[in-house]
Structure formats: C-alpha cells, structure tokens
Amino acid sequence: MEETFTLNVCHLYGNLLNTYGDNGNLLVLNYFAKKNNIQFNTEIVSIHEPFQPEKYDFIFFGGGQDFEQLIVSKDIQTKKEALINYIENDGPFLAICGGYQLLGHYYMGANGEKIQGIGALDHYTESQVNNRFIGDVTIHNETFNETYTGFENHNGVTFIGPSEKPLGTVQTGFGNNGQDKTEGAIYKNTYCSYFHGPILAKNPHLAIRLLNVMLQHKYQQQAPTLSLD
Ligand code: GLN
C-alpha cells in the first residue's frame, strides 16, 4: 500500500540527553507508524542548531544527567520562544525526566546548582538531599482509564502547576515528588513523565495514543485512527 501520511519528528538534543535509552520511544513510534503505512522521519536538533517549529509534527525530548542538562539548559534558552509557540499551538510533544524538568521553570541539580528551564509548562523541580527515586512505578490515568508502568531514576522532585494535569496517579513507586501521588504532566498536547523503560516500549497503548494525537493535529478530518490490534 502507498504511504499517504508522513510524520516529521524532532529529537530535541537527542545526542546529549539519552542516558537511559529514551530514544527507544522513537523506535516504538516508528514501529507502529510503519505497520500502519505511515512515514516516520526523525532528526536530531541539538546545541547551536535552530529549531524551526513549522517543520515538525512531534517533538521528543529525553532524559539525562545533570552535566548534560546544564549544557542543554543554556542552549535551550535560544529556542525558548519557538518551543513555547509550538506547545501553545497544540504541537504534540513527549518529554521524559530531564527533558520534562527543562520544560518547567527550573531544576535544582543534585549539587545545588539552579538549572534554568524554559517555563513553557508551569512546574518546577527541587532536589533531594542524598537520595534518588529509583524503582518500578505504576500509575493510572482516570480520564483515559489507562494504566502505565515504567522505571524511574531521578533526584529531582517536581511539583506541577494548576494548568497541568498529571499523566497519572501513582499506585506504586514515587512519581513526581513522592508526596502528592502525581506522576508526569499533561498540558495541551505535551506529555511529560519520569518513566524510562522506555515508556512507550512498556506501554504500547500510550504509543498509539500519541500517534493518534500527532495524526489528528496534522491531518484533522483526514486523520486515520490507529488502534493496538
Ligand atoms: N538529572 C535529573 C535527575 O536526577 C534527570 C534524570 C533523568 O533524566 N533520569 O533528576
């Protein structure tokens, strides 16, 4: 069958923030796209490179260590306005862990350094003293009635703002901060989570959900609806 749908993907700082194999998320999306005859093109946009929002139907932003996050936090200020426009225009986005933290106001690194975010989303991240949240985590999203599982490994404790909804309610594990039972964030078509694993490999129903968000946003009435079967 001929391919009639194409999704162009920006892998934001994919050469710097990919410590936990988060780019597996793009492999999973590519797998389901191909199965449905959808062309899935990805390119890395990194430091000193312009980010042109009109070129992309999806942005993926992975996690990493404080050292790389600090480098990215400086460069991302040059892309801040374009990224905020993309998000405000309902552009589909998935941000994991370090990427999630950088979309918010700031992240306090484990050594007390303040790592500036872009404030596109209304969360902020503090650090824990001599502790990391490490382990398996399960959450439930009531709106979608879906359960997601993953693995978390973070020092940061994130508090989401009033304009954000959590990706889910924590059933086991720590989630955003170990206190309020929230995990991740959803704002417009931007999805955030602390889950590695990668999240979409462990949760193919979320991968299909995101592909449908991308197709809807780009093709509107013409968009096909994908399902897991
Ligand atoms: N360096 C950040 C933290 O420890 C993010 C880690 C990650 O992306 N897994 O909180």
XYZ file of N, CA and C and ligand atoms in Angstrom:
697
model
N 0.840 -1.202 0.000
C 0.000 0.000 0.000
C 0.879 1.257 0.000
N 0.413 2.275 -0.632
C 1.198 3.506 -0.706
C 1.117 4.296 0.601
N 2.210 4.925 0.949
C 2.180 5.750 2.161
C 1.576 7.108 1.856
N 0.535 7.462 2.586
C -0.094 8.748 2.317
C 0.085 9.714 3.483
N 0.510 9.195 4.620
C 0.689 10.051 5.794
C 2.158 10.065 6.205
N 2.604 11.241 6.607
C 4.005 11.404 6.989
C 4.083 12.171 8.302
N 4.908 11.696 9.227
C 5.131 12.419 10.482
C 6.615 12.789 10.578
N 6.877 14.070 10.750
C 8.259 14.552 10.872
C 8.549 14.891 12.325
N 9.605 14.272 12.826
C 9.861 14.299 14.266
C 11.183 14.989 14.584
N 11.134 15.860 15.571
C 12.348 16.496 16.097
C 12.771 15.765 17.366
N 13.954 15.197 17.352
C 14.512 14.579 18.566
C 15.412 15.631 19.210
N 14.825 16.339 20.166
C 15.489 17.504 20.748
C 16.685 17.082 21.618
N 17.862 17.576 21.272
C 19.111 17.255 21.981
C 19.316 15.739 22.121
N 18.908 15.016 21.083
C 18.970 13.542 21.135
C 20.379 12.994 21.291
N 21.393 13.789 20.937
C 22.781 13.321 21.099
C 23.338 13.639 22.495
N 22.579 14.379 23.300
C 23.063 14.729 24.642
C 22.215 14.108 25.747
N 20.911 14.118 25.546
C 20.026 13.590 26.585
C 19.414 12.275 26.112
N 20.130 11.205 26.380
C 19.642 9.878 26.001
C 20.286 8.820 26.882
N 20.513 9.178 28.143
C 21.281 8.306 29.031
C 20.592 6.976 29.296
N 19.288 6.985 29.312
C 18.571 5.768 29.722
C 17.856 5.098 28.562
N 18.420 5.245 27.365
C 17.814 4.589 26.205
C 16.457 5.141 25.842
N 16.232 6.415 26.187
C 14.919 7.002 25.909
C 14.607 7.059 24.418
N 15.639 7.007 23.567
C 15.324 7.065 22.128
C 14.608 5.808 21.661
N 14.552 4.785 22.516
C 13.699 3.625 22.237
C 12.255 4.041 22.001
N 11.849 5.151 22.594
C 10.488 5.649 22.368
C 10.250 5.946 20.889
N 11.274 6.492 20.241
C 11.123 6.802 18.809
C 11.100 5.522 17.986
N 11.849 4.497 18.428
C 11.823 3.215 17.713
C 10.431 2.588 17.789
N 9.804 2.709 18.960
C 8.462 2.146 19.132
C 7.451 2.899 18.249
N 7.527 4.216 18.260
C 6.604 5.003 17.421
C 6.818 4.683 15.944
N 8.084 4.554 15.560
C 8.413 4.210 14.175
C 7.834 2.843 13.807
N 7.926 1.892 14.720
C 7.410 0.537 14.501
C 5.898 0.572 14.219
N 5.150 1.278 15.069
C 3.697 1.319 14.871
C 3.316 2.163 13.652
N 4.091 3.214 13.393
C 3.817 4.036 12.209
C 3.990 3.190 10.949
N 5.120 2.494 10.856
C 5.408 1.653 9.678
C 4.318 0.606 9.470
N 3.898 -0.010 10.567
C 2.840 -1.036 10.499
C 1.562 -0.481 9.885
N 1.371 0.826 10.043
C 0.160 1.474 9.533
C 0.445 2.306 8.278
N 1.565 1.984 7.620
C 1.958 2.677 6.378
C 2.116 4.179 6.540
N 2.591 4.570 7.704
C 2.853 5.999 7.938
C 4.360 6.218 7.919
N 4.786 7.171 7.113
C 6.206 7.504 7.037
C 6.599 8.265 8.302
N 7.666 7.846 8.971
C 8.065 8.446 10.247
C 9.523 8.891 10.135
N 9.734 10.183 10.007
C 11.096 10.716 9.808
C 11.565 11.409 11.066
N 12.765 11.063 11.558
C 13.262 11.750 12.752
C 14.582 12.455 12.455
N 14.767 13.600 13.096
C 16.085 14.243 13.026
C 16.411 14.889 14.368
N 17.699 14.840 14.691
C 18.150 15.443 15.942
C 18.336 16.943 15.732
N 17.819 17.719 16.676
C 18.112 19.160 16.709
C 18.829 19.403 18.028
N 20.072 19.869 17.969
C 20.882 19.957 19.186
C 21.449 21.354 19.386
N 22.525 21.453 20.177
C 23.043 22.786 20.501
C 23.570 23.484 19.250
N 23.418 24.778 19.238
C 23.823 25.668 18.140
C 23.049 25.418 16.857
N 21.955 24.674 16.932
C 21.152 24.449 15.728
C 19.793 25.120 15.921
N 19.266 25.722 14.875
C 17.964 26.379 15.034
C 16.847 25.357 15.148
N 15.843 25.675 15.927
C 14.648 24.835 15.988
C 13.547 25.544 15.220
N 13.064 24.917 14.149
C 12.023 25.518 13.313
C 10.722 24.738 13.513
N 9.828 25.292 14.351
C 8.649 24.533 14.765
C 7.760 24.066 13.607
N 7.711 24.865 12.531
C 6.783 24.514 11.438
C 7.208 23.241 10.707
N 8.440 22.791 10.937
C 8.921 21.588 10.248
C 8.436 20.290 10.894
N 7.911 20.386 12.141
C 7.720 19.147 12.901
C 6.273 18.879 13.322
N 5.972 17.582 13.367
C 4.654 17.113 13.819
C 4.738 16.512 15.218
N 5.960 16.394 15.728
C 6.149 15.800 17.055
C 7.554 16.150 17.537
N 7.659 16.409 18.841
C 8.982 16.613 19.443
C 9.166 15.566 20.522
N 10.346 14.951 20.537
C 10.698 14.058 21.628
C 11.948 14.600 22.336
N 11.884 14.631 23.674
C 12.952 15.237 24.481
C 13.228 14.276 25.645
N 14.392 13.620 25.625
C 14.687 12.579 26.604
C 15.355 13.089 27.872
N 15.749 12.148 28.713
C 16.358 12.480 30.000
C 17.863 12.302 29.985
N 18.487 12.678 31.091
C 19.934 12.551 31.155
C 20.472 12.988 32.495
N 21.785 13.177 32.528
C 22.431 13.536 33.781
C 22.563 15.047 33.901
N 22.777 15.489 35.149
C 22.824 16.927 35.416
C 23.838 17.640 34.521
N 24.989 16.995 34.260
C 26.045 17.625 33.464
C 25.524 18.016 32.076
N 24.899 17.041 31.415
C 24.347 17.319 30.082
C 23.159 18.286 30.175
N 22.373 18.126 31.233
C 21.208 19.009 31.390
C 21.630 20.473 31.500
N 22.755 20.704 32.171
C 23.250 22.068 32.340
C 23.633 22.671 30.989
N 24.288 21.870 30.155
C 24.664 22.334 28.804
C 23.401 22.652 28.002
N 22.448 21.737 28.056
C 21.206 21.912 27.298
C 20.421 23.118 27.816
N 20.445 23.308 29.145
C 19.630 24.393 29.718
C 20.084 25.760 29.204
N 21.363 25.882 28.863
C 21.855 27.165 28.335
C 21.408 27.334 26.893
N 21.583 26.286 26.089
C 21.233 26.402 24.676
C 19.727 26.536 24.461
N 18.963 25.846 25.294
C 17.512 25.789 25.047
C 16.872 27.173 25.216
N 17.566 28.080 25.926
C 17.021 29.442 26.062
C 16.919 30.118 24.688
N 17.808 29.734 23.750
C 17.762 30.326 22.397
C 16.588 29.762 21.584
N 16.052 28.650 22.023
C 14.927 28.018 21.311
C 13.611 28.205 22.078
N 13.713 28.896 23.214
C 12.577 29.007 24.133
C 11.303 29.512 23.457
N 11.413 30.623 22.747
C 10.225 31.234 22.166
C 9.566 30.302 21.151
N 10.388 29.687 20.297
C 9.854 28.785 19.263
C 9.211 27.556 19.903
N 9.821 27.050 20.973
C 9.250 25.877 21.651
C 7.927 26.225 22.328
N 7.876 27.384 22.957
C 6.627 27.796 23.614
C 5.514 27.960 22.568
N 5.851 28.579 21.426
C 4.852 28.715 20.351
C 4.345 27.361 19.899
N 5.269 26.439 19.702
C 4.899 25.093 19.256
C 3.939 24.448 20.261
N 4.270 24.541 21.535
C 3.435 23.923 22.583
C 2.079 24.619 22.676
N 2.090 25.939 22.635
C 0.832 26.696 22.733
C -0.089 26.439 21.546
N 0.519 26.110 20.384
C -0.283 25.779 19.203
C -0.672 24.305 19.165
N -0.674 23.662 20.340
C -1.093 22.261 20.475
C -0.160 21.264 19.786
N 1.073 21.645 19.555
C 2.024 20.707 18.954
C 2.238 19.502 19.859
N 2.195 18.297 19.306
C 2.411 17.093 20.099
C 3.860 16.970 20.572
N 4.029 16.590 21.834
C 5.355 16.632 22.460
C 5.398 15.537 23.526
N 6.518 14.831 23.600
C 6.748 13.903 24.726
C 8.092 14.248 25.341
N 8.090 14.523 26.648
C 9.331 14.861 27.351
C 9.496 13.918 28.532
N 10.697 13.362 28.655
C 10.970 12.394 29.708
C 12.018 12.942 30.680
N 11.725 12.821 31.942
C 12.672 13.048 33.039
C 13.435 14.370 32.886
N 14.702 14.345 32.506
C 15.457 15.586 32.367
C 14.800 16.557 31.393
N 14.255 16.048 30.299
C 13.543 16.884 29.327
C 12.296 17.495 29.944
N 11.583 16.693 30.692
C 10.388 17.141 31.435
C 10.775 18.287 32.376
N 11.860 18.090 33.125
C 12.293 19.123 34.073
C 12.601 20.440 33.354
N 13.244 20.343 32.173
C 13.658 21.557 31.456
C 12.503 22.303 30.791
N 11.373 21.651 30.629
C 10.200 22.372 30.105
C 9.554 23.244 31.180
N 9.885 22.976 32.434
C 9.334 23.745 33.543
C 10.192 24.970 33.855
N 9.975 25.545 35.034
C 10.656 26.803 35.376
C 12.137 26.600 35.701
N 12.435 25.606 36.519
C 13.838 25.347 36.868
C 13.968 23.954 37.456
N 15.215 23.523 37.534
C 15.541 22.247 38.169
C 16.755 22.477 39.060
N 16.649 22.193 40.343
C 17.805 22.305 41.226
C 18.608 21.021 41.099
N 19.821 21.116 40.573
C 20.663 19.938 40.389
C 21.070 19.342 41.729
N 21.576 18.106 41.675
C 21.929 17.389 42.901
C 23.019 18.104 43.691
N 23.843 18.941 43.014
C 24.890 19.688 43.719
C 24.458 21.107 44.063
N 23.173 21.358 44.013
C 22.643 22.660 44.430
C 22.647 23.714 43.345
N 23.052 23.356 42.106
C 23.081 24.350 41.032
C 21.679 24.532 40.454
N 21.316 25.780 40.175
C 19.989 26.035 39.604
C 20.076 25.928 38.085
N 19.373 24.959 37.538
C 19.382 24.728 36.096
C 18.091 25.305 35.546
N 18.244 26.352 34.727
C 17.081 27.095 34.242
C 16.299 26.312 33.203
N 15.000 26.250 33.352
C 14.141 25.671 32.324
C 13.626 26.768 31.407
N 12.612 26.443 30.590
C 12.066 27.485 29.710
C 10.675 27.941 30.169
N 10.163 27.358 31.230
C 8.871 27.808 31.752
C 7.724 27.662 30.760
N 7.854 26.740 29.835
C 6.757 26.502 28.883
C 5.592 25.844 29.615
N 5.929 25.027 30.590
C 4.928 24.400 31.447
C 5.155 24.915 32.863
N 4.112 24.812 33.676
C 4.105 25.525 34.940
C 4.631 24.697 36.121
N 5.587 23.806 35.897
C 6.122 23.035 37.026
C 7.548 23.483 37.368
N 7.978 23.107 38.550
C 9.358 23.369 38.956
C 9.875 22.130 39.683
N 11.203 22.013 39.764
C 11.804 20.795 40.303
C 12.870 21.129 41.329
N 12.670 20.626 42.528
C 13.661 20.792 43.594
C 14.522 19.529 43.650
N 15.586 19.569 44.462
C 16.411 18.363 44.572
C 16.223 17.722 45.944
N 16.575 16.454 46.028
C 16.537 15.745 47.305
C 17.971 15.640 47.810
N 18.128 15.661 49.120
C 19.466 15.540 49.700
C 19.832 14.061 49.774
N 20.924 13.714 49.082
C 21.455 12.348 49.134
C 20.420 11.256 48.907
N 19.554 11.475 47.970
C 18.549 10.443 47.689
C 18.118 10.526 46.238
N 17.794 9.377 45.678
C 17.176 9.325 44.355
C 15.944 8.442 44.443
N 14.969 8.731 43.624
C 13.818 7.839 43.497
C 14.135 6.835 42.391
N 14.350 5.604 42.794
C 14.734 4.570 41.831
C 13.813 3.375 42.007
N 13.251 2.885 40.930
C 12.466 1.655 41.012
C 11.308 1.621 40.036
N 10.553 0.544 40.137
C 9.401 0.370 39.250
C 8.255 1.266 39.714
N 7.487 1.715 38.761
C 6.393 2.615 39.094
C 5.188 2.291 38.217
N 4.021 2.361 38.836
C 2.760 2.121 38.118
C 1.816 3.284 38.413
N 1.173 3.779 37.360
C 0.225 4.888 37.538
C -1.060 4.601 36.771
N -2.102 5.305 37.140
C -3.367 5.154 36.428
C -3.869 6.523 35.992
N -4.259 6.621 34.727
C -4.864 7.856 34.225
C -6.375 7.651 34.151
N -7.097 8.423 34.964
C -8.547 8.226 35.057
C -9.282 8.697 33.810
N -8.845 9.788 33.214
C -9.517 10.308 32.017
C -9.488 9.280 30.885
N -8.326 8.672 30.679
C -8.183 7.681 29.602
C -8.537 6.269 30.084
N -8.692 6.106 31.386
C -8.816 4.793 32.019
C -7.717 3.844 31.535
N -6.477 4.317 31.623
C -5.329 3.509 31.205
C -4.307 3.457 32.338
N -3.622 2.320 32.432
C -2.560 2.142 33.427
C -1.224 2.100 32.698
N -0.230 2.771 33.245
C 1.100 2.785 32.645
C 2.131 2.295 33.665
N 3.098 1.532 33.186
C 4.163 1.068 34.069
C 5.511 1.525 33.522
N 6.476 1.661 34.403
C 7.796 2.092 33.957
C 8.819 1.978 35.067
N 9.968 2.575 34.804
C 11.070 2.571 35.757
C 11.517 4.009 35.954
N 11.647 4.424 37.200
C 12.066 5.805 37.456
C 13.441 5.832 38.109
N 14.191 6.881 37.813
C 15.516 7.077 38.410
C 15.821 8.568 38.373
N 15.447 9.267 39.436
C 15.655 10.717 39.434
C 15.921 11.252 40.827
N 16.716 12.296 40.843
C 16.939 13.035 42.083
C 15.867 14.120 42.229
N 15.507 14.726 41.110
C 14.571 15.850 41.133
C 13.192 15.474 41.654
N 12.586 16.416 42.383
C 11.191 16.261 42.818
C 10.397 17.417 42.199
N 9.422 17.038 41.391
C 8.707 18.008 40.568
C 7.315 18.283 41.112
N 6.935 19.545 41.074
C 5.597 19.958 41.515
C 4.904 20.627 40.335
N 3.787 20.041 39.908
C 3.121 20.568 38.719
C 2.223 21.748 39.093
N 1.978 22.593 38.103
C 1.178 23.803 38.319
C -0.297 23.564 38.034
N -1.142 24.575 38.328
C -2.595 24.428 38.165
C -3.042 24.181 36.720
N -2.250 24.605 35.725
C -2.658 24.397 34.326
C -2.302 22.995 33.825
N -1.590 22.233 34.635
C -1.177 20.883 34.220
C -2.004 19.826 34.939
N -2.216 18.707 34.225
C -2.792 17.526 34.867
C -1.677 16.498 34.962
N -1.709 15.629 35.955
C -0.676 14.583 35.973
C -0.915 13.580 34.842
N 0.139 12.905 34.408
C -0.052 11.809 33.444
C -0.848 10.693 34.107
N -0.667 10.549 35.412
C -1.442 9.548 36.137
C -1.270 9.687 37.634
N -2.065 8.908 38.357
C -1.982 8.858 39.815
C -1.120 7.659 40.208
N -0.196 7.887 41.108
C 0.754 6.829 41.492
C 0.043 5.708 42.254
N 0.285 4.484 41.776
C -0.213 3.306 42.504
C 0.935 2.628 43.247
N 2.070 2.471 42.551
C 3.290 2.024 43.238
C 4.449 2.871 42.740
N 5.422 3.122 43.607
C 6.568 3.943 43.229
C 6.430 5.349 43.796
N 7.254 6.269 43.274
C 7.321 7.623 43.839
C 6.628 8.681 42.986
N 6.857 8.629 41.663
C 6.237 9.642 40.797
C 6.947 10.975 40.860
N 6.205 12.063 40.690
C 6.803 13.397 40.584
C 7.628 13.779 41.809
N 7.104 13.490 42.986
C 7.769 14.016 44.184
C 7.642 13.124 45.419
N 6.993 11.980 45.299
C 6.879 11.078 46.452
C 5.888 11.548 47.501
N 5.176 12.665 47.204
C 4.266 13.221 48.210
C 2.817 13.281 47.740
N 2.611 13.840 46.559
C 1.215 14.141 46.177
C 0.588 13.120 45.237
N 1.297 11.995 45.020
C 0.751 10.875 44.212
C 0.606 11.216 42.729
N 1.132 12.352 42.295
C 1.078 12.640 40.859
C 2.316 12.075 40.178
N 2.153 11.726 38.905
C 3.310 11.338 38.083
C 3.160 12.011 36.736
N 4.236 12.686 36.305
C 4.244 13.305 34.992
C 3.273 14.461 34.893
N 3.084 14.919 33.664
C 2.221 16.074 33.437
C 1.662 16.021 32.025
N 0.461 16.574 31.884
C -0.105 16.784 30.546
C -0.546 18.243 30.474
N -0.102 18.925 29.430
C -0.548 20.292 29.157
C -0.787 20.381 27.656
N -2.015 20.679 27.244
C -2.372 20.671 25.814
C -1.965 19.322 25.216
N -1.126 19.302 24.168
C -0.687 18.019 23.601
C 0.731 17.667 24.016
N 1.186 18.259 25.115
C 2.513 17.944 25.649
C 2.377 16.965 26.803
N 3.040 15.833 26.649
C 3.007 14.772 27.650
C 4.389 14.671 28.290
N 4.407 14.600 29.619
C 5.683 14.503 30.332
C 5.628 13.347 31.321
N 6.793 12.730 31.557
C 6.842 11.635 32.519
C 8.269 11.412 32.994
N 8.384 10.814 34.174
C 9.694 10.373 34.652
C 10.027 8.964 34.179
N 9.108 8.313 33.486
C 9.299 6.902 33.143
C 10.381 6.676 32.089
N 11.321 5.823 32.449
C 12.204 5.246 31.440
C 11.668 3.854 31.157
N 12.408 3.132 30.384
C 11.964 1.752 30.182
C 12.150 1.196 28.792
N 12.048 1.977 27.730
C 11.430 3.312 27.616
C 9.904 3.254 27.787
N 9.327 4.375 28.150
C 7.896 4.397 28.490
C 7.020 3.794 27.388
N 7.324 4.085 26.122
C 6.410 3.619 25.072
C 6.603 2.142 24.741
N 7.786 1.599 25.062
C 8.001 0.160 24.843
C 7.191 -0.638 25.855
N 7.090 -0.102 27.064
C 6.330 -0.809 28.104
C 4.846 -0.510 28.014
N 4.482 0.544 27.316
C 3.083 0.988 27.269
C 2.664 1.287 25.831
N 2.522 0.235 25.024
C 2.192 0.461 23.603
C 0.876 1.215 23.419
N -0.052 1.111 24.374
C -1.315 1.851 24.248
C -1.075 3.354 24.324
N -0.041 3.772 25.054
C 0.303 5.193 25.092
C 0.972 5.612 23.775
N 1.751 4.701 23.188
C 2.378 4.995 21.881
C 1.298 5.232 20.830
N 0.283 4.385 20.808
C -0.820 4.545 19.845
C -1.578 5.850 20.117
N -1.792 6.133 21.402
C -2.476 7.384 21.770
C -1.713 8.592 21.215
N -0.388 8.585 21.392
C 0.417 9.721 20.920
C 0.415 9.810 19.395
N 0.490 8.666 18.724
C 0.445 8.698 17.250
C -0.888 9.282 16.782
N -1.958 8.926 17.460
C -3.269 9.481 17.082
C -3.329 10.989 17.331
N -2.701 11.437 18.420
C -2.636 12.888 18.686
C -1.898 13.594 17.543
N -0.770 13.006 17.115
C 0.010 13.610 16.013
C -0.794 13.647 14.719
N -1.452 12.533 14.407
C -2.199 12.443 13.145
C -3.384 13.401 13.153
N -4.078 13.465 14.293
C -5.219 14.381 14.431
C -4.777 15.827 14.243
N -3.664 16.154 14.897
C -3.194 17.538 14.862
C -2.779 17.929 13.445
N -2.163 16.984 12.722
C -1.687 17.317 11.374
C -2.777 17.184 10.313
N -3.507 16.089 10.348
C -4.419 15.781 9.233
C -5.894 16.045 9.546
N -6.182 16.376 10.801
C -7.543 16.700 11.240
C -8.582 15.705 10.716
N -9.570 16.153 9.922
C -10.639 15.228 9.481
C -10.111 14.054 8.655
N -8.985 14.264 7.993
C -8.436 13.200 7.137
C -7.636 12.160 7.938
N -7.446 12.434 9.224
C -6.543 11.567 10.007
C -7.130 10.166 10.199
N -6.316 9.145 9.985
C -6.770 7.800 10.305
C -6.706 7.613 11.822
N -7.485 6.710 12.362
C -7.390 6.400 13.782
C -6.747 5.031 13.944
N -5.603 5.019 14.601
C -4.887 3.757 14.786
C -5.377 3.063 16.054
N -5.304 1.750 16.045
C -5.610 1.017 17.277
C -4.541 -0.045 17.497
N -4.481 -0.558 18.709
C -3.413 -1.503 19.052
C -3.547 -2.828 18.311
N -4.764 -3.211 17.983
C -4.905 -4.508 17.299
C -4.590 -4.336 15.840
N 19.314 14.538 36.310
C 17.919 14.518 36.574
C 17.574 13.945 37.942
O 18.351 13.222 38.518
C 17.186 13.756 35.489
C 17.492 12.306 35.486
C 16.883 11.582 34.344
O 16.648 12.150 33.275
N 16.688 10.305 34.532
O 16.519 14.231 38.476
